[in-house]
Every structure is written in structure tokens, then in C-alpha cells.
Amino acid sequence: MTTPEISIVIPVYNEEENLPLLAAEIHGAMRPLGRPYEVIYVDDGSTDGSPGVLAELAREDPAVRVIRQRRNAGQTAALDAGFRFARGGIVVTLDADLQNDPADIPRLLAAMDGYDVVSGVRKNRRDTWVRKASSRIANRVRNRLTHDNVTDVGCTLRACRAEVLRSVPLFTGMHRFLPTLLAMAGARKTEIPVNHRPRLHGQPKYNISNRLWRALADLFAVRWMQKRWIDRR
């Protein structure tokens, strides 16, 4: 079996209706590239029919690999599990809710030349005004305290070189600060605009009430790490 050049890592939590559509869109985006790839779905303890759908996708497509967490451990843990199992030299991440557009993946890969991380910036976001406003405020606060310039830290759609990903420690909640952590490790990063779509099926997993205080605590943790980071470059 050909070793994949690209690993697509997707955290999954209760997204059974979206998964068949997502798999078809990824196949349609990747097939024209002619580059070997794998799709790693990390089931983060789903309680709906997602495990069965993922098992069927794996039976139908040899490029699909499924990791099942024993319990719901959160998005960072799911991403970390996918990173550990990824075999490709480039790792692409996106959400399973179809709001990220797999058609943007080739554009992310094309922008990798000279960079270690290419992050998506959601244009014309299809979210409520409350979510959009809270994201803008959170971005400003994060960038101010971390001295970074990430335009859209909430966008999961990005491409990273695997060796850089494995050089940073991940803790619960740290997916929100992944570009900043990668920059601390010396990663060269850039951003490109990407598509954003409305959610068609399922329910959003995050809102202001369940992420505000956690995000603030994580922000201060990242600031602490920056002050004590050992730069080996």
C-alpha cells in the first residue's frame, strides 16, 4: 500500500448525517490532485450513529482510517490522537460539520511552499451575529496577550507539516491556540481565505457559555508557556 503524502484529520462528535456528504466531498477534492492521502476520522465518544457510519466508510474506502476514543475527551484530544496516527508528511485538519469546505484543501496545499502552517480565514461566515462578534473579540484578546497576529484562530481548516505538529505539547483546549504554539516552535505560517458554509445537520458543540471561561484559562496558560518556552532554534 502506498504511504500517504497527506493525512486529513477530522474530529467527530455526533455528526452521523454529515459524514457521508463529507466523505464524498473530500474524495472529490483530493482525487484530481493525484497524491496519495488518508482520511483519519477520530470519533470522540459519539453517542449517535456516527460509529456505524464511520465503520461503513472504512469498509468502502481503503484511504479511510477510524480512531475511536473511549470517551468524549474534547477536540484537542481528538486532534492529538489523529496527529499521532497520521502517516503523511502534511496534515490537514477540518471539522466534520460541513461548515469547512473540503474544496479548499487543494488551495491550502498549494500555499504550503515556503511555509510550515497554512491557516484558513473564514470569509462570509455563516454563523449567528453573536458567534461572529464573540469570535472577533476573542481573536483580539488572544492576539493582544500572545503578541500574535492570527486572523481567525477558530477556523479548524489548516494544513501543517507533520514534524512541526509533533514538536509542540497539546493539552485540553489548546486547539484554539495551535497556530501560536506552532509559531513558538519556529513554524513559518501564513493564512489564506477559505469558504464557510451554514450547518445543515446536527447541533453546534460550542457556545459562549461553554467556552468563555475555559478559553480565558487556556489563554493565560499559553501566555505562561510563552514566557518559559525553551527556544532551541
C-alpha positions as a printed Julia matrix, in Angstrom:
233×3 Matrix{Float64}:
   0.0    0.0    0.0
   1.33   3.45  -0.94
   2.37   5.6    2.0
   0.16   8.71   2.05
   1.68  12.12   1.44
  -1.29  13.86   3.06
  -3.21  12.94   6.21
  -6.61  14.56   6.7
  -7.55  14.51  10.4
 -11.18  15.09  11.34
 -12.55  15.11  14.92
 -16.08  13.67  15.02
 -18.7   14.02  17.73
 -22.3   13.19  16.85
 -22.18  14.07  13.15
 -23.81  10.97  11.59
 -25.84  12.89   8.97
 -22.87  14.94   7.81
 -20.29  12.16   7.48
 -21.36  10.57   4.14
 -21.54  14.0    2.5
 -18.18  15.0    3.97
 -16.51  11.8    2.76
 -17.81  12.32  -0.77
 -16.63  15.94  -0.84
 -13.15  15.02   0.41
 -12.85  12.33  -2.26
 -13.94  14.81  -4.92
 -11.4   17.4   -3.76
  -8.44  15.02  -3.39
  -8.8   12.68  -6.35
  -7.8   15.27  -9.02
  -4.54  16.01  -7.16
  -3.17  12.54  -7.84
  -1.36  12.49  -4.49
  -1.77   9.57  -2.06
  -3.76  10.54   1.01
  -5.55   9.12   4.01
  -8.55  10.37   5.95
  -8.4    9.83   9.71
 -11.74  10.23  11.47
 -11.35  10.46  15.25
 -14.65   9.55  16.89
 -14.61  11.47  20.16
 -17.06   9.23  22.02
 -20.11   9.88  19.81
 -23.47   8.78  21.22
 -25.41   8.83  17.93
 -24.95   6.66  14.84
 -21.56   8.14  13.89
 -19.55   4.98  14.8
 -21.63   2.86  12.44
 -21.34   5.38   9.61
 -17.58   5.6   10.09
 -17.25   1.82  10.05
 -19.11   1.7    6.74
 -16.92   4.46   5.26
 -13.81   2.49   6.26
 -15.18  -0.65   4.61
 -15.89   1.21   1.38
 -12.67   3.23   1.12
  -9.17   1.91   1.95
  -7.98   5.51   2.44
 -10.24   5.87   5.48
  -8.95   5.1    8.98
 -11.09   5.38  12.11
  -9.91   6.01  15.66
 -12.47   5.73  18.45
 -11.87   7.49  21.76
 -13.11   5.57  24.78
 -14.96   8.67  25.99
 -15.67  12.21  24.9
 -12.35  13.93  25.61
 -12.69  17.11  23.54
 -11.42  18.46  20.25
  -7.78  18.84  21.28
  -7.56  15.22  22.4
  -9.19  14.07  19.18
  -6.77  16.1   17.05
  -3.8   14.85  19.07
  -4.88  11.23  18.52
  -5.14  11.88  14.79
  -1.71  13.55  14.69
  -0.15  10.54  16.39
  -1.6    8.11  13.85
  -1.03  10.28  10.77
   1.45   8.87   8.27
   1.56  11.78   5.82
   4.21  14.47   5.78
   1.45  17.09   5.63
  -1.53  17.03   7.98
  -4.77  18.8    7.08
  -7.42  19.41   9.75
 -11.07  20.3    9.35
 -14.35  19.98  11.2
 -16.91  17.26  10.48
 -19.93  19.59  10.44
 -19.57  20.53   6.73
 -19.05  24.21   7.54
 -15.44  23.84   6.39
 -15.32  23.21   2.64
 -13.08  20.31   1.52
 -12.77  22.05  -1.86
 -10.38  24.46  -0.12
  -7.89  21.69   0.73
  -6.01  21.87  -2.61
  -5.59  25.62  -2.12
  -4.13  25.08   1.36
  -1.69  22.52  -0.03
  -0.68  24.8   -2.9
   0.13  27.58  -0.39
   2.5   25.35   1.64
   5.56  26.24  -0.45
   7.93  28.03   1.92
   5.65  27.6    4.95
   5.06  25.05   7.7
   1.49  26.08   8.51
  -1.27  27.47   6.29
  -4.35  28.52   8.25
  -7.76  29.25   6.8
  -9.55  32.53   7.4
 -13.31  32.12   7.1
 -14.84  34.64   4.68
 -18.55  35.48   4.74
 -19.05  33.42   7.88
 -22.4   31.65   8.0
 -22.89  31.89  11.76
 -25.11  33.94  14.04
 -24.05  37.5   14.75
 -23.41  36.5   18.39
 -20.91  33.81  17.37
 -19.21  36.13  14.89
 -18.99  39.01  17.36
 -17.66  36.79  20.16
 -15.04  35.33  17.8
 -13.82  38.78  16.78
 -13.48  39.87  20.4
 -11.76  36.61  21.37
  -9.3   36.94  18.49
  -8.34  40.45  19.5
  -7.82  39.47  23.14
  -5.79  36.38  22.22
  -3.56  38.28  19.81
  -3.05  41.11  22.28
  -1.93  38.83  25.09
   0.07  36.36  23.0
   1.62  39.02  20.73
   0.46  37.01  17.73
  -1.42  38.01  14.59
  -3.74  35.07  13.86
  -6.75  36.38  11.96
  -9.15  33.51  12.64
  -7.95  31.13  15.35
 -11.38  29.48  15.43
 -11.03  28.09  11.92
 -10.05  24.42  12.11
  -9.26  24.21   8.38
  -5.47  24.33   8.08
  -2.5   22.42   6.69
   0.66  21.75   8.71
   3.89  19.88   8.26
   3.76  16.78  10.45
   7.19  17.2   12.02
   6.26  20.67  13.27
   2.94  19.45  14.68
   4.71  16.79  16.7
   7.11  19.33  18.2
   4.52  21.09  20.37
   2.79  19.81  23.52
  -1.01  19.67  23.44
  -3.31  19.95  26.43
  -7.1   20.15  26.69
  -8.33  23.29  24.93
  -5.04  24.01  23.18
  -6.51  23.51  19.68
  -7.68  27.13  19.93
  -4.05  28.25  20.13
  -2.42  25.79  17.75
  -1.01  28.43  15.31
   0.55  30.3   18.23
   2.05  27.13  19.7
   3.47  26.19  16.3
   4.99  29.66  15.91
   6.67  29.22  19.3
   8.3   26.09  17.86
   9.63  28.1   14.92
   6.96  27.29  12.34
   6.68  29.59   9.34
   2.99  30.39   8.97
   0.65  32.11   6.56
  -3.09  32.45   6.01
  -5.48  32.21   3.07
  -9.2   32.94   2.79
 -11.46  29.88   2.81
 -15.15  29.2    2.28
 -17.58  28.88   5.18
 -20.98  27.23   4.98
 -24.09  27.06   7.15
 -24.62  23.99   9.3
 -27.23  21.73   7.7
 -27.41  18.85  10.19
 -26.72  18.36  13.87
 -26.1   20.87  16.62
 -23.14  23.21  17.29
 -20.88  21.87  20.03
 -19.6   25.22  21.29
 -21.25  28.4   22.52
 -20.26  31.38  24.65
 -21.37  29.77  27.89
 -19.32  26.58  27.48
 -16.12  28.08  26.14
 -15.67  31.61  27.54
 -14.08  30.79  30.89
 -12.2   27.78  29.57
 -10.77  29.86  26.74
  -9.64  32.56  29.17
  -7.93  29.99  31.4
  -6.25  28.45  28.35
  -5.13  31.87  27.17
  -3.28  32.55  30.42
  -1.76  29.06  30.22
  -0.4   29.82  26.74
   0.96  33.15  27.94
   2.73  31.28  30.77
   4.17  28.8   28.26
   5.46  31.62  26.04
   7.37  33.16  28.93
   9.01  29.84  29.82
   9.42  28.32  26.37
  12.91  26.96  25.67
  13.77  28.13  22.15
  16.12  25.54  20.66
  16.46  27.24  17.27
